């Protein structure tokens, strides 16, 4: 284990000094003490102050979204809420995170938030640590994984939702003041939900790796639940959108094959067991991997994430990567995705705004550019670590630096380099959305409206009294414009999974020294 205090301490000393000197970046000389061998390793990191600052802000949105009994008073205007969630099934489902501007806990996107946050920590936790963000990231991750463990009380049962979205969306009140019933939704053998169970398995398997060096008991517990959930997902194959049609109105799943591969990929990384590798290279892969076709990474589509995650095995798997032809197909598909993202590539996607932002959907537009940019930096870092100098896109070659440059254009756009001169990360920069579609942020701290009374705050013409710090809002239209109005949920509603993506992206860009290693 590394000596975290020392590492952090020496970094912050330089940080303060260089901030005082007005430097835009700082370097710090870090000593890593390897307790096993007693040897001292030295490494030099150069950290971007801009991205470090943005990461510190982005991480706070998880605190804004926390349900349950808060252990730390990180957000002055938040308090305990939903303490009885789960009680109708004699479960404690008080933790977890609210989904967006509302007070719902939707298990499918919430589990995905945890999967992406785990991935960010596993790949870039060393960089988060440099700027004191590793522990907050782990704490927020655990806030979701604690919920998921409790939501899985027996083998083939998973509670996937707390609250009735129709009722919840008929109210405008703070989570602290909720009076509405909080009904539970469950998947089980008679009403299975393959994608939601598989996503929970992916979240818990990846988190088991994160916590391996922190608490082995907890890590094992996570892995045990992940294994069981994967069996449930795989054995009882049915989309939760079909079993429980009401969910389709909110987080409709367009298929479960992507989640099965993604979950098996994470379980393979967590266990190194052959059956999971067989799963991602065998008939399920042929059925679901959609090799050769690029798509967009999102809460609904895990395939691009799975292609990049499986590339990791191809790049670094050594003799484990026995089925290398198949693994190469994942990697080739990841390359097709990269070629689509790079703006100078012959196969560059045309899904972009005039100002270069990847743009796929009017609702929550920023999800795709931020998620894609994270995959681009990561893929480039895999290439660097494996000493692969370039990829070829229809005969034109591109380097890891090109992938990183692309990613920086996306995040810089988000942070204010755009025609609105506005940061879409709330709390960052001089100008950011002030009418974010978020109940808690919109209602003054000394007001406690009931369900319907609160709507006057939705319609108020005053800016939000509370800053939803770290929220990544939906984002601009295709024409690069944004309407900062509280009822504009299409553009102005932040989501918790957006935060996982922006945290992952900013962590990946913190420094230029990539240090990709085996997870375990
Ligand atoms: C199984 O799940 C369905 C759908 O949520 C639910 O209606 C049913 O009551 C559950 N069955 C049991 C035994 O809990
Ligand atoms: C480790 O995790 C277990 C299981 O969640 C928990 O009971 C225990 O208190 C944790 N230990 C520490 C030192 O946090
Ligand atoms: C949900 O997704 C399925 C599969 O793509 C689609 O057929 C269905 O129309 C969608 N339902 C809703 C309500 O969007
Ligand atoms: C930009 O696009 C939005 C949504 O399509 C539209 O409502 C708005 O009028 C457009 N603005 C400009 C300046 O073209
Ligand atoms: C938001 O409110 C404004 C002013 O009341 C109205 O003009 C606009 O149509 C509303 N927008 C939406 C998306 O409801």
Coordinates of C-alpha atoms and ligand atoms in Angstrom, one line a residue:
X1 CA 0.0 0.0 0.0
X2 CA 1.1 3.5 -0.7
X3 CA 1.6 6.1 1.9
X4 CA -1.3 8.3 0.9
X5 CA -0.8 11.1 3.4
X6 CA 2.8 11.7 2.4
X7 CA 2.0 11.7 -1.3
X8 CA -0.9 14.1 -0.9
X9 CA 1.0 16.3 1.5
X10 CA 4.0 16.9 -0.7
X11 CA 1.7 17.6 -3.6
X12 CA -0.4 20.2 -1.9
X13 CA 2.7 22.0 -0.8
X14 CA 3.8 22.6 -4.3
X15 CA 0.2 23.2 -5.4
X16 CA -0.2 26.1 -3.0
X17 CA 3.2 27.5 -3.9
X18 CA 2.5 27.4 -7.6
X19 CA -1.0 28.8 -7.3
X20 CA 0.6 31.7 -5.5
X21 CA 3.0 32.1 -8.3
X22 CA 0.1 32.0 -10.7
X23 CA 1.2 28.9 -12.5
X24 CA -1.3 27.2 -14.8
X25 CA 0.1 23.8 -14.0
X26 CA 2.2 22.4 -11.3
X27 CA 4.6 19.6 -11.0
X28 CA 5.2 17.7 -7.9
X29 CA 7.8 15.2 -7.0
X30 CA 6.2 12.3 -5.3
X31 CA 7.6 9.5 -3.2
X32 CA 5.7 6.3 -3.1
X33 CA 6.6 4.0 -0.4
X34 CA 6.1 0.4 -1.2
X35 CA 5.4 -1.2 2.2
X36 CA 6.0 -4.7 1.0
X37 CA 9.5 -4.2 -0.4
X38 CA 10.3 -1.1 1.6
X39 CA 11.6 0.4 -1.6
X40 CA 10.9 4.0 -2.5
X41 CA 9.7 4.8 -6.0
X42 CA 9.9 8.3 -7.4
X43 CA 7.6 9.7 -10.0
X44 CA 7.0 13.1 -11.4
X45 CA 3.5 14.3 -12.1
X46 CA 2.4 17.4 -13.9
X47 CA -1.1 18.3 -13.0
X48 CA -3.5 20.6 -14.8
X49 CA -4.8 23.1 -12.4
X50 CA -7.9 23.8 -14.5
X51 CA -8.9 20.2 -14.6
X52 CA -8.1 19.6 -11.0
X53 CA -10.3 22.5 -10.0
X54 CA -13.1 21.3 -12.2
X55 CA -12.8 17.7 -10.8
X56 CA -13.1 19.0 -7.2
X57 CA -16.3 20.7 -8.2
X58 CA -17.7 17.9 -10.3
X59 CA -17.2 15.4 -7.5
X60 CA -19.5 17.4 -5.2
X61 CA -22.6 16.6 -7.2
X62 CA -22.6 13.1 -5.7
X63 CA -23.0 14.8 -2.3
X64 CA -25.8 16.8 -3.6
X65 CA -27.6 13.6 -4.7
X66 CA -27.1 11.5 -1.7
X67 CA -30.2 10.0 0.0
X68 CA -30.3 8.7 3.5
X69 CA -28.6 9.7 6.7
X70 CA -25.8 11.9 5.7
X71 CA -22.5 11.2 7.4
X72 CA -20.8 14.4 6.4
X73 CA -22.2 17.9 6.1
X74 CA -20.6 18.5 2.7
X75 CA -23.5 20.5 1.1
X76 CA -24.9 23.1 3.5
X77 CA -28.4 23.0 2.0
X78 CA -28.8 19.2 2.1
X79 CA -30.0 17.1 5.0
X80 CA -31.1 13.6 5.9
X81 CA -33.9 12.2 3.7
X82 CA -35.7 9.0 2.7
X83 CA -34.8 7.3 5.9
X84 CA -37.6 4.8 5.6
X85 CA -37.0 3.9 2.0
X86 CA -37.2 0.1 1.7
X87 CA -39.2 -0.4 4.9
X88 CA -42.2 -1.9 3.2
X89 CA -40.0 -4.9 2.4
X90 CA -38.1 -4.6 5.7
X91 CA -35.0 -3.4 3.9
X92 CA -32.8 -0.4 4.4
X93 CA -32.8 1.3 1.0
X94 CA -32.2 4.7 2.5
X95 CA -28.8 5.2 0.8
X96 CA -28.2 5.4 -2.9
X97 CA -28.5 8.6 -4.9
X98 CA -31.4 10.5 -6.4
X99 CA -31.4 10.3 -10.2
X100 CA -31.5 13.9 -11.4
X101 CA -33.5 16.9 -10.5
X102 CA -36.2 14.7 -9.0
X103 CA -36.3 12.5 -5.9
X104 CA -36.5 9.2 -7.6
X105 CA -34.0 6.4 -7.1
X106 CA -33.8 4.5 -10.4
X107 CA -31.7 1.4 -10.0
X108 CA -30.6 0.9 -13.6
X109 CA -28.9 4.3 -14.2
X110 CA -27.8 4.4 -10.5
X111 CA -25.9 1.1 -10.9
X112 CA -24.3 2.4 -14.1
X113 CA -23.2 5.5 -12.3
X114 CA -21.3 3.2 -9.9
X115 CA -19.8 1.2 -12.7
X116 CA -18.4 4.2 -14.4
X117 CA -17.2 5.7 -11.2
X118 CA -15.4 2.4 -10.3
X119 CA -13.8 2.4 -13.7
X120 CA -12.6 5.9 -13.3
X121 CA -11.1 5.1 -9.9
X122 CA -9.5 1.9 -11.2
X123 CA -7.8 3.6 -14.1
X124 CA -7.1 7.0 -12.7
X125 CA -7.3 6.7 -8.9
X126 CA -3.7 7.5 -8.6
X127 CA -4.3 10.8 -10.3
X128 CA -7.4 11.5 -8.2
X129 CA -5.2 11.0 -5.2
X130 CA -2.8 13.7 -6.3
X131 CA -5.6 16.3 -5.9
X132 CA -7.3 14.7 -2.8
X133 CA -10.3 13.3 -4.7
X134 CA -9.7 9.6 -4.3
X135 CA -11.4 9.3 -1.0
X136 CA -14.4 11.4 -1.9
X137 CA -14.8 9.2 -5.0
X138 CA -14.6 6.0 -3.0
X139 CA -17.0 7.3 -0.4
X140 CA -19.6 8.2 -3.1
X141 CA -19.1 4.9 -4.8
X142 CA -19.8 3.1 -1.6
X143 CA -22.9 5.2 -1.1
X144 CA -24.3 3.4 -4.1
X145 CA -22.8 0.0 -3.6
X146 CA -24.2 -0.1 0.0
X147 CA -27.6 0.5 -1.5
X148 CA -27.2 -2.2 -4.2
X149 CA -26.1 -4.8 -1.6
X150 CA -29.2 -4.1 0.5
X151 CA -31.4 -4.1 -2.7
X152 CA -30.3 -7.7 -3.3
X153 CA -31.6 -9.5 -0.2
X154 CA -31.8 -13.0 -1.7
X155 CA -30.4 -14.7 -4.8
X156 CA -32.9 -13.9 -7.5
X157 CA -34.5 -10.8 -6.2
X158 CA -33.3 -7.2 -6.9
X159 CA -35.1 -4.0 -5.8
X160 CA -34.6 -1.7 -8.8
X161 CA -36.6 1.4 -7.9
X162 CA -37.7 3.5 -4.9
X163 CA -40.6 5.9 -5.4
X164 CA -43.4 6.1 -7.9
X165 CA -42.2 8.3 -10.8
X166 CA -45.6 9.6 -11.7
X167 CA -46.3 10.6 -8.2
X168 CA -42.8 12.0 -7.6
X169 CA -42.9 14.0 -10.8
X170 CA -46.3 15.4 -9.7
X171 CA -44.5 17.1 -6.8
X172 CA -41.9 19.8 -6.5
X173 CA -40.4 19.5 -3.1
X174 CA -37.1 18.7 -1.5
X175 CA -36.1 15.1 -0.7
X176 CA -35.8 16.2 3.0
X177 CA -39.5 17.1 3.0
X178 CA -41.0 14.2 1.0
X179 CA -44.3 13.0 2.4
X180 CA -45.3 10.8 -0.5
X181 CA -45.3 7.0 -0.3
X182 CA -42.1 5.4 -1.6
X183 CA -43.2 2.2 -3.3
X184 CA -40.6 -0.4 -4.3
X185 CA -40.2 -2.1 -7.7
X186 CA -38.5 -5.5 -7.8
X187 CA -37.3 -7.9 -10.4
X188 CA -37.4 -11.6 -9.6
X189 CA -37.8 -15.0 -11.4
X190 CA -41.4 -14.3 -12.5
X191 CA -40.6 -10.8 -13.6
X192 CA -36.9 -10.8 -14.4
X193 CA -34.8 -7.8 -15.5
X194 CA -31.6 -9.0 -17.2
X195 CA -30.1 -5.6 -17.9
X196 CA -30.7 -4.1 -14.5
X197 CA -29.4 -7.2 -12.7
X198 CA -26.4 -7.3 -15.0
X199 CA -25.6 -3.6 -14.6
X200 CA -25.8 -4.1 -10.8
X201 CA -23.4 -7.1 -11.2
X202 CA -21.0 -4.9 -13.3
X203 CA -21.1 -2.1 -10.6
X204 CA -20.4 -4.5 -7.8
X205 CA -17.7 -6.5 -9.6
X206 CA -15.9 -3.3 -10.6
X207 CA -16.3 -1.9 -7.1
X208 CA -14.9 -5.1 -5.6
X209 CA -11.7 -4.2 -7.3
X210 CA -11.8 -0.7 -6.1
X211 CA -12.2 -1.8 -2.4
X212 CA -9.8 -4.7 -2.6
X213 CA -7.0 -2.7 -1.1
X214 CA -9.2 -0.7 1.2
X215 CA -11.3 -3.4 2.9
X216 CA -11.1 -7.0 1.8
X217 CA -14.2 -8.1 3.6
X218 CA -16.3 -5.5 1.8
X219 CA -14.6 -6.3 -1.5
X220 CA -15.5 -10.0 -1.1
X221 CA -19.1 -9.1 -0.2
X222 CA -19.4 -7.0 -3.3
X223 CA -18.0 -9.8 -5.4
X224 CA -20.3 -12.4 -3.9
X225 CA -23.4 -10.2 -4.8
X226 CA -22.0 -9.5 -8.3
X227 CA -21.6 -13.2 -9.0
X228 CA -25.1 -14.0 -7.9
X229 CA -26.6 -11.1 -9.8
X230 CA -24.9 -12.2 -12.9
X231 CA -26.3 -15.7 -12.6
X232 CA -29.8 -14.2 -12.1
X233 CA -29.4 -11.9 -15.1
X234 CA -28.1 -14.6 -17.4
X235 CA -30.4 -17.5 -16.3
X236 CA -33.7 -15.5 -16.4
X237 CA -33.3 -13.6 -19.6
X238 CA -35.9 -10.9 -20.1
X239 CA -35.7 -7.1 -20.4
X240 CA -37.0 -5.3 -17.4
X241 CA -38.8 -3.0 -19.8
X242 CA -40.9 -6.0 -20.9
X243 CA -41.4 -7.5 -17.4
X244 CA -42.4 -4.2 -15.9
X245 CA -43.7 -2.0 -18.8
X246 CA -44.0 1.1 -16.6
X247 CA -40.3 1.5 -16.4
X248 CA -40.1 2.1 -20.1
X249 CA -41.5 5.6 -19.8
X250 CA -38.4 6.6 -17.8
X251 CA -35.3 4.4 -18.4
X252 CA -36.4 2.1 -21.2
X253 CA -33.8 -0.4 -22.0
X254 CA -33.2 -1.2 -25.7
X255 CA -31.7 -4.6 -24.9
X256 CA -29.7 -6.6 -22.4
X257 CA -26.9 -8.1 -24.5
X258 CA -24.6 -5.2 -23.9
X259 CA -25.1 -5.4 -20.1
X260 CA -24.4 -9.1 -20.1
X261 CA -21.1 -8.6 -21.9
X262 CA -20.2 -5.6 -19.8
X263 CA -20.9 -7.4 -16.5
X264 CA -19.1 -10.6 -17.6
X265 CA -16.1 -8.4 -18.6
X266 CA -16.0 -6.8 -15.2
X267 CA -16.4 -10.2 -13.5
X268 CA -13.5 -11.5 -15.5
X269 CA -11.4 -8.5 -14.5
X270 CA -12.4 -9.0 -10.8
X271 CA -11.8 -12.8 -10.7
X272 CA -9.6 -13.8 -13.7
X273 CA -11.8 -16.9 -13.9
X274 CA -12.1 -18.6 -17.3
X275 CA -15.9 -19.0 -17.5
X276 CA -16.3 -15.2 -17.5
X277 CA -13.7 -14.9 -20.3
X278 CA -15.5 -17.7 -22.2
X279 CA -18.7 -15.7 -21.8
X280 CA -17.3 -12.6 -23.5
X281 CA -15.6 -14.6 -26.2
X282 CA -18.1 -17.3 -26.9
X283 CA -21.6 -17.5 -28.4
X284 CA -22.9 -14.6 -26.4
X285 CA -20.2 -12.4 -27.8
X286 CA -21.2 -13.4 -31.4
X287 CA -24.8 -12.7 -30.5
X288 CA -24.4 -9.4 -28.8
X289 CA -21.0 -7.7 -29.4
X290 CA -22.0 -6.1 -32.7
X291 CA -18.4 -6.0 -33.8
X292 CA -17.3 -3.4 -36.3
X293 CA -20.2 -1.1 -35.6
X294 CA -19.6 2.0 -33.5
X295 CA -22.3 3.2 -31.1
X296 CA -22.6 5.7 -28.3
X297 CA -21.7 4.9 -24.7
X298 CA -24.7 5.8 -22.4
X299 CA -26.8 4.6 -19.5
X300 CA -28.6 2.4 -22.0
X301 CA -25.8 1.2 -24.2
X302 CA -22.7 -0.3 -22.5
X303 CA -21.3 -1.8 -25.7
X304 CA -18.7 0.9 -26.4
X305 CA -17.5 0.6 -22.8
X306 CA -17.4 -3.1 -23.1
X307 CA -15.3 -2.8 -26.4
X308 CA -12.8 -0.7 -24.6
X309 CA -12.8 -2.7 -21.4
X310 CA -12.2 -5.9 -23.5
X311 CA -9.4 -4.2 -25.4
X312 CA -7.7 -4.0 -22.0
X313 CA -7.4 -7.7 -22.0
X314 CA -6.2 -7.7 -25.5
X315 CA -3.5 -5.1 -24.7
X316 CA -2.4 -6.5 -21.4
X317 CA -3.9 -9.9 -20.9
X318 CA -0.8 -11.8 -21.6
X319 CA -1.4 -15.5 -21.8
X320 CA -4.9 -15.1 -20.3
X321 CA -5.9 -13.6 -23.6
X322 CA -6.0 -17.1 -25.1
X323 CA -9.0 -16.4 -27.3
X324 CA -7.1 -13.5 -28.8
X325 CA -8.9 -13.4 -32.2
X326 CA -12.1 -12.6 -30.5
X327 CA -10.6 -10.2 -28.1
X328 CA -9.0 -8.5 -31.1
X329 CA -12.5 -8.0 -32.5
X330 CA -13.5 -6.0 -29.5
X331 CA -10.3 -4.0 -29.9
X332 CA -10.9 -3.4 -33.6
X333 CA -14.4 -2.2 -32.8
X334 CA -13.0 0.2 -30.1
X335 CA -10.7 1.5 -32.9
X336 CA -13.7 2.1 -35.2
X337 CA -15.2 4.1 -32.3
X338 CA -12.0 6.1 -31.9
X339 CA -11.9 6.8 -35.7
X340 CA -15.4 8.1 -35.5
X341 CA -14.6 10.5 -32.7
X342 CA -11.4 12.0 -34.1
X343 CA -12.5 15.0 -36.1
X344 CA -9.7 14.7 -38.8
X345 CA -10.4 11.0 -39.4
X346 CA -11.8 10.0 -42.8
X347 CA -14.6 8.1 -40.8
X348 CA -15.3 11.0 -38.4
X349 CA -18.9 11.1 -37.3
X350 CA -20.9 14.0 -38.5
X351 CA -22.8 14.1 -35.1
X352 CA -21.1 17.3 -34.0
X353 CA -22.1 20.9 -33.5
X354 CA -20.5 23.6 -35.6
X355 CA -18.2 24.2 -32.7
X356 CA -17.0 20.7 -32.5
X357 CA -19.0 19.2 -29.7
X358 CA -20.1 15.6 -30.2
X359 CA -23.8 15.9 -30.4
X360 CA -26.2 13.0 -30.6
X361 CA -29.4 13.8 -28.7
X362 CA -31.4 16.8 -27.8
X363 CA -32.1 15.4 -24.3
X364 CA -29.1 15.3 -22.1
X365 CA -26.8 16.2 -25.0
X366 CA -23.6 16.3 -22.9
X367 CA -23.8 12.6 -22.0
X368 CA -22.4 11.4 -25.3
X369 CA -19.4 13.8 -25.8
X370 CA -18.3 13.5 -22.2
X371 CA -18.6 9.7 -22.2
X372 CA -16.9 9.4 -25.6
X373 CA -14.1 11.7 -24.6
X374 CA -13.4 9.5 -21.5
X375 CA -13.2 6.4 -23.7
X376 CA -10.8 8.2 -26.1
X377 CA -8.3 9.2 -23.4
X378 CA -8.4 5.8 -21.9
X379 CA -7.9 4.0 -25.2
X380 CA -5.0 6.3 -25.9
X381 CA -3.5 5.5 -22.5
X382 CA -3.9 1.8 -23.2
X383 CA -2.0 2.3 -26.4
X384 CA 0.8 4.2 -24.7
X385 CA 1.1 1.6 -22.0
X386 CA 1.2 -1.2 -24.5
X387 CA 3.6 0.8 -26.7
X388 CA 1.2 0.9 -29.6
X389 CA 2.1 4.2 -31.3
X390 CA -0.8 4.7 -33.7
X391 CA -4.2 3.5 -35.0
X392 CA -5.2 3.6 -38.6
X393 CA -8.5 5.1 -39.7
X394 CA -9.0 4.3 -43.4
X395 CA -5.3 4.7 -44.0
X396 CA -4.7 7.9 -41.9
X397 CA -2.8 7.3 -38.7
X398 CA -3.6 8.9 -35.4
X399 CA -1.7 8.8 -32.1
X400 CA -2.7 8.7 -28.4
X401 CA -2.0 12.4 -28.4
X402 CA -4.6 13.0 -31.0
X403 CA -7.2 11.1 -28.9
X404 CA -6.2 13.2 -25.9
X405 CA -6.5 16.4 -27.9
X406 CA -10.0 15.4 -29.1
X407 CA -11.0 14.8 -25.5
X408 CA -9.7 18.2 -24.4
X409 CA -11.7 19.9 -27.0
X410 CA -14.8 18.3 -25.6
X411 CA -14.1 19.1 -21.9
X412 CA -13.0 22.6 -22.7
X413 CA -16.2 23.2 -24.5
X414 CA -18.1 21.9 -21.5
X415 CA -16.0 24.2 -19.2
X416 CA -16.8 27.4 -21.2
X417 CA -15.0 27.4 -24.5
X418 CA -18.3 27.6 -26.4
X419 CA -20.4 30.2 -28.2
X420 CA -22.5 30.8 -25.0
X421 CA -19.2 31.4 -23.1
X422 CA -20.9 29.4 -20.4
X423 CA -19.6 26.5 -18.3
X424 CA -22.1 23.6 -18.3
X425 CA -20.5 22.4 -15.1
X426 CA -22.4 24.2 -12.3
X427 CA -20.1 26.1 -10.0
X428 CA -17.2 26.2 -12.4
X429 CA -16.0 29.4 -14.0
X430 CA -17.6 32.8 -14.0
X431 CA -20.8 31.9 -15.9
X432 CA -22.8 28.7 -15.4
X433 CA -26.5 27.9 -15.5
X434 CA -28.4 29.5 -12.6
X435 CA -31.8 28.0 -13.2
X436 CA -30.8 24.3 -13.1
X437 CA -33.8 22.0 -13.1
X438 CA -33.2 20.6 -9.6
X439 CA -35.8 20.7 -6.8
X440 CA -33.5 20.8 -3.9
X441 CA -31.4 23.6 -5.5
X442 CA -34.5 25.6 -6.4
X443 CA -36.2 25.8 -3.0
X444 CA -34.8 28.1 -0.3
X445 CA -33.4 26.4 2.8
X446 CA -35.9 28.0 5.1
X447 CA -38.9 27.0 3.0
X448 CA -40.5 23.5 3.5
X449 CA -43.2 23.3 0.8
X450 CA -45.4 20.2 0.5
X451 CA -45.7 18.3 -2.8
X452 CA -47.8 20.9 -4.7
X453 CA -46.8 24.1 -2.8
X454 CA -43.3 23.7 -4.2
X455 CA -44.3 24.4 -7.8
X456 CA -44.0 28.1 -7.1
X457 CA -40.3 27.5 -6.9
X458 CA -40.2 25.8 -10.2
X459 CA -41.9 28.8 -11.8
X460 CA -40.0 31.4 -9.8
X461 CA -38.1 33.9 -12.0
X462 CA -35.3 34.1 -9.5
X463 CA -32.1 32.1 -9.9
X464 CA -31.8 29.0 -7.8
X465 CA -31.1 29.9 -4.2
X466 CA -28.8 26.9 -3.7
X467 CA -26.0 26.0 -6.1
X468 CA -26.3 22.4 -7.4
X469 CA -22.5 22.4 -7.3
X470 CA -20.9 20.0 -9.7
X471 CA -24.0 19.4 -11.7
X472 CA -23.4 18.7 -15.4
X473 CA -26.5 19.9 -17.0
X474 CA -28.1 18.4 -20.1
X475 CA -26.3 20.8 -22.4
X476 CA -26.7 22.8 -25.6
X477 CA -28.8 22.4 -28.7
X478 CA -27.2 21.3 -32.0
X479 CA -26.9 25.0 -32.8
X480 CA -24.7 25.5 -29.7
X481 CA -27.3 27.5 -27.8
X482 CA -28.7 27.0 -24.3
X483 CA -31.8 28.3 -22.6
X484 CA -31.2 28.8 -18.9
X485 CA -34.8 28.2 -17.6
X486 CA -35.8 26.0 -14.8
X487 CA -38.6 24.4 -16.7
X488 CA -36.2 23.5 -19.5
X489 CA -35.5 19.9 -18.3
X490 CA -34.3 18.9 -21.7
X491 CA -31.3 21.1 -21.4
X492 CA -31.1 22.1 -17.8
X493 CA -31.6 18.9 -15.8
X494 CA -28.4 17.3 -14.5
X495 CA -28.1 13.6 -13.9
X496 CA -26.0 11.6 -11.5
X497 CA -24.6 9.4 -14.3
X498 CA -23.4 12.6 -16.1
X499 CA -21.4 13.2 -13.1
X500 CA -19.7 9.8 -13.3
X501 CA -18.7 10.6 -16.9
X502 CA -17.3 14.0 -16.2
X503 CA -15.5 12.8 -13.1
X504 CA -14.0 10.0 -15.2
X505 CA -13.0 12.4 -18.0
X506 CA -11.5 15.1 -15.8
X507 CA -9.5 12.4 -13.8
X508 CA -8.2 11.0 -17.0
X509 CA -7.0 14.5 -18.1
X510 CA -5.5 15.6 -14.8
X511 CA -2.0 14.8 -15.9
X512 CA -0.3 13.7 -19.0
X513 CA 1.6 10.9 -17.4
X514 CA -0.6 7.8 -17.9
X515 CA 0.2 4.9 -15.7
X516 CA -2.1 2.1 -16.8
X517 CA -1.6 -1.1 -14.7
X518 CA -3.3 -4.4 -14.1
X519 CA -6.4 -3.8 -11.9
X520 CA -5.8 -6.4 -9.4
Ligands
LIG1 C1 -42.0 -10.3 -8.7 O1 -41.8 -9.0 -9.4 C2 -43.0 -8.5 -9.9 C3 -42.7 -7.3 -10.7 O2 -42.1 -6.3 -9.9 C4 -44.0 -8.3 -8.7 O3 -45.2 -7.8 -9.3 C5 -44.2 -9.5 -7.9 O4 -45.0 -9.2 -6.8 C6 -42.9 -10.1 -7.5 N1 -43.1 -11.4 -6.9 C7 -42.7 -11.6 -5.6 C8 -43.0 -13.0 -5.1 O5 -42.2 -10.7 -4.9
LIG2 C1 -14.9 -3.7 6.2 O1 -16.2 -4.0 5.6 C2 -17.0 -4.8 6.4 C3 -18.2 -5.3 5.5 O2 -18.9 -4.2 5.0 C4 -17.5 -3.9 7.6 O3 -18.3 -4.6 8.4 C5 -16.2 -3.5 8.3 O4 -16.6 -2.5 9.3 C6 -15.2 -2.8 7.4 N1 -14.0 -2.5 8.1 C7 -13.5 -1.3 8.2 C8 -12.2 -1.2 8.9 O5 -14.1 -0.3 7.7
LIG3 C1 -38.4 0.8 -25.4 O1 -37.4 0.2 -26.2 C2 -37.9 -0.8 -27.1 C3 -36.7 -1.5 -27.7 O2 -35.9 -0.6 -28.4 C4 -38.8 -0.2 -28.1 O3 -39.3 -1.2 -28.9 C5 -39.9 0.5 -27.3 O4 -40.8 1.2 -28.2 C6 -39.4 1.5 -26.3 N1 -40.5 2.0 -25.5 C7 -40.6 3.2 -25.1 C8 -41.7 3.6 -24.2 O5 -39.8 4.1 -25.5
LIG4 C1 -31.4 26.6 -31.8 O1 -32.1 25.4 -31.8 C2 -33.2 25.4 -30.9 C3 -33.7 24.0 -30.9 O2 -33.8 23.4 -32.1 C4 -34.2 26.4 -31.4 O3 -35.3 26.4 -30.6 C5 -33.6 27.8 -31.4 O4 -34.5 28.7 -32.0 C6 -32.3 27.7 -32.3 N1 -31.6 29.0 -32.1 C7 -31.0 29.7 -33.0 C8 -30.4 31.0 -32.7 O5 -31.0 29.3 -34.2
LIG5 C1 -41.2 27.4 -19.6 O1 -41.8 28.6 -19.2 C2 -41.9 29.6 -20.2 C3 -42.4 30.9 -19.5 O2 -43.4 30.6 -18.6 C4 -42.7 29.2 -21.4 O3 -42.7 30.2 -22.3 C5 -42.0 27.9 -21.9 O4 -42.8 27.4 -23.0 C6 -41.8 26.9 -20.9 N1 -41.0 25.8 -21.4 C7 -41.2 24.5 -21.2 C8 -40.2 23.5 -21.8 O5 -42.2 24.1 -20.6

